[in-house]
Amino acid sequence: MKPVTALLPLAFLVLAGGCETYKSRSVCDGDIDRLKDTITATTLYLDALRPELRAGFRELQACDRISEECDAEVWLYRARAMRLEHQSVHAAFTRAVELWQPEVCLPHLQSYNLNPPDPATWQGYFFTLEETSDQIEELIDRFERRLG
């Protein structure tokens, strides 16, 4: 009888682990609000970053011309600051997406009590964030090479 008795707690854990757990409606609402707020903040950040990136690449073009002044050192510092801000925005965005778990809010979604953003909306931000990260890294690399 002892082996059977020892297996009972294990069987309970397996059964309990198989049961689905759900978040409360208020927690799901909070996750959705966080995701929506993060999407808005990321949009504002990316909109502000685009002109800054264009200005950085224009400065690289100026550095390529012998006849123009080149502020490579200033722009290197600016690009490194952009990198730090970008990493922070990217991390906040990733965290908001990770916290939003539709499968644990399923009862509220099925009853149309929640209004989450369309996954295609926020998934596209990952591509844009990666693309802008690559552009920032290119600026840093090229200004570092310029400074030798």
Short mmCIF file of C-alpha atoms in Angstrom, two decimals:
data_model
loop_
_atom_site.label_atom_id
_atom_site.label_comp_id
_atom_site.label_asym_id
_atom_site.label_seq_id
_atom_site.Cartn_x
_atom_site.Cartn_y
_atom_site.Cartn_z
CA MET A 1 0.00 0.00 0.00
CA LYS A 2 2.88 2.39 0.59
CA PRO A 3 3.72 2.90 -3.13
CA VAL A 4 0.10 3.79 -3.85
CA THR A 5 0.02 6.24 -0.95
CA ALA A 6 3.20 7.88 -2.21
CA LEU A 7 1.71 8.32 -5.67
CA LEU A 8 -1.44 10.11 -4.46
CA PRO A 9 0.24 13.51 -3.91
CA LEU A 10 1.99 13.19 -7.27
CA ALA A 11 -1.31 12.39 -9.00
CA PHE A 12 -2.93 15.41 -7.35
CA LEU A 13 -0.12 17.67 -8.57
CA VAL A 14 -0.45 16.34 -12.12
CA LEU A 15 -4.22 16.89 -12.09
CA ALA A 16 -3.93 20.35 -10.54
CA GLY A 17 -1.24 21.31 -13.04
CA GLY A 18 -3.51 20.30 -15.88
CA CYS A 19 -6.32 22.56 -14.72
CA GLU A 20 -6.50 25.89 -16.43
CA THR A 21 -6.22 28.99 -14.30
CA TYR A 22 -7.61 32.34 -15.31
CA LYS A 23 -6.92 35.90 -14.34
CA SER A 24 -9.63 38.10 -12.93
CA ARG A 25 -11.34 40.57 -15.23
CA SER A 26 -9.68 43.51 -13.48
CA VAL A 27 -6.21 42.00 -13.90
CA CYS A 28 -6.93 41.30 -17.58
CA ASP A 29 -8.18 44.89 -17.96
CA GLY A 30 -4.95 46.14 -16.37
CA ASP A 31 -2.85 44.05 -18.75
CA ILE A 32 -4.79 45.38 -21.74
CA ASP A 33 -4.51 48.97 -20.52
CA ARG A 34 -0.77 48.52 -20.00
CA LEU A 35 -0.42 47.12 -23.51
CA LYS A 36 -2.47 49.94 -25.05
CA ASP A 37 -0.52 52.58 -23.10
CA THR A 38 2.76 50.99 -24.14
CA ILE A 39 1.65 50.94 -27.79
CA THR A 40 0.82 54.64 -27.54
CA ALA A 41 4.12 55.48 -25.82
CA THR A 42 6.08 53.41 -28.35
CA THR A 43 4.31 55.14 -31.23
CA LEU A 44 5.19 58.56 -29.81
CA TYR A 45 8.78 57.47 -29.24
CA LEU A 46 9.17 56.10 -32.78
CA ASP A 47 7.60 59.22 -34.29
CA ALA A 48 10.10 61.39 -32.40
CA LEU A 49 13.01 59.09 -33.26
CA ARG A 50 12.55 59.13 -37.05
CA PRO A 51 13.64 62.77 -37.57
CA GLU A 52 16.55 62.23 -35.19
CA LEU A 53 17.73 59.22 -37.20
CA ARG A 54 17.40 61.13 -40.47
CA ALA A 55 19.46 63.97 -39.00
CA GLY A 56 22.12 61.48 -37.92
CA PHE A 57 22.38 59.99 -41.38
CA ARG A 58 22.53 63.48 -42.90
CA GLU A 59 25.42 64.24 -40.58
CA LEU A 60 27.16 61.08 -41.77
CA GLN A 61 26.82 62.36 -45.32
CA ALA A 62 28.30 65.69 -44.23
CA CYS A 63 31.20 63.81 -42.64
CA ASP A 64 31.83 62.08 -45.97
CA ARG A 65 32.31 65.44 -47.68
CA ILE A 66 35.64 67.13 -47.19
CA SER A 67 34.14 70.59 -47.59
CA GLU A 68 31.71 70.33 -44.64
CA GLU A 69 32.11 70.38 -40.87
CA CYS A 70 31.61 67.05 -39.18
CA ASP A 71 30.34 66.70 -35.63
CA ALA A 72 31.03 62.98 -35.41
CA GLU A 73 31.88 63.04 -31.71
CA VAL A 74 28.69 64.89 -30.77
CA TRP A 75 26.64 62.56 -32.94
CA LEU A 76 28.30 59.49 -31.48
CA TYR A 77 27.17 60.58 -28.01
CA ARG A 78 23.69 61.31 -29.34
CA ALA A 79 23.47 57.91 -31.02
CA ARG A 80 24.60 56.15 -27.83
CA ALA A 81 21.90 58.04 -25.91
CA MET A 82 19.39 56.94 -28.57
CA ARG A 83 20.51 53.35 -28.03
CA LEU A 84 19.90 53.53 -24.28
CA GLU A 85 16.46 55.08 -24.71
CA HIS A 86 15.62 52.56 -27.41
CA GLN A 87 16.60 49.65 -25.20
CA SER A 88 14.35 51.00 -22.46
CA VAL A 89 11.37 51.46 -24.79
CA HIS A 90 11.91 48.04 -26.35
CA ALA A 91 12.09 46.37 -22.92
CA ALA A 92 8.90 48.08 -21.71
CA PHE A 93 7.10 47.09 -24.90
CA THR A 94 8.26 43.48 -24.65
CA ARG A 95 7.22 43.30 -21.00
CA ALA A 96 3.73 44.66 -21.73
CA VAL A 97 3.28 42.06 -24.47
CA GLU A 98 4.53 39.28 -22.19
CA LEU A 99 2.10 40.28 -19.44
CA TRP A 100 -0.86 40.22 -21.81
CA GLN A 101 -1.79 36.55 -21.97
CA PRO A 102 -5.09 36.10 -23.80
CA GLU A 103 -5.29 32.42 -22.88
CA VAL A 104 -5.64 33.24 -19.17
CA CYS A 105 -8.27 35.91 -19.92
CA LEU A 106 -10.30 33.61 -22.16
CA PRO A 107 -13.59 33.72 -20.20
CA HIS A 108 -13.62 37.52 -20.34
CA LEU A 109 -12.68 37.56 -24.02
CA GLN A 110 -15.39 35.05 -24.90
CA SER A 111 -18.01 37.19 -23.18
CA TYR A 112 -16.73 40.32 -24.99
CA ASN A 113 -16.00 42.02 -21.67
CA LEU A 114 -12.54 43.01 -22.85
CA ASN A 115 -11.29 45.03 -25.79
CA PRO A 116 -7.65 44.07 -26.40
CA PRO A 117 -5.66 45.47 -29.32
CA ASP A 118 -5.42 43.26 -32.38
CA PRO A 119 -2.28 41.09 -32.13
CA ALA A 120 -1.26 42.12 -35.65
CA THR A 121 -1.11 45.71 -34.37
CA TRP A 122 1.37 45.13 -31.60
CA GLN A 123 3.34 42.36 -33.33
CA GLY A 124 4.29 44.81 -36.08
CA TYR A 125 6.00 46.99 -33.51
CA PHE A 126 8.63 44.33 -32.89
CA PHE A 127 9.76 44.59 -36.51
CA THR A 128 9.87 48.39 -36.35
CA LEU A 129 11.76 48.35 -33.04
CA GLU A 130 14.33 45.92 -34.47
CA GLU A 131 14.68 48.01 -37.61
CA THR A 132 15.28 51.23 -35.68
CA SER A 133 17.70 49.42 -33.39
CA ASP A 134 19.69 48.38 -36.45
CA GLN A 135 19.72 51.99 -37.70
CA ILE A 136 20.95 53.28 -34.36
CA GLU A 137 23.69 50.65 -34.29
CA GLU A 138 24.70 51.64 -37.82
CA LEU A 139 25.01 55.28 -36.75
CA ILE A 140 27.12 54.32 -33.76
CA ASP A 141 29.34 52.04 -35.82
CA ARG A 142 29.91 54.55 -38.58
CA PHE A 143 30.59 57.48 -36.24
CA GLU A 144 32.99 55.30 -34.19
CA ARG A 145 34.86 54.39 -37.38
CA ARG A 146 34.92 58.04 -38.36
CA LEU A 147 36.59 58.91 -35.05
CA GLY A 148 39.00 56.04 -35.49
#
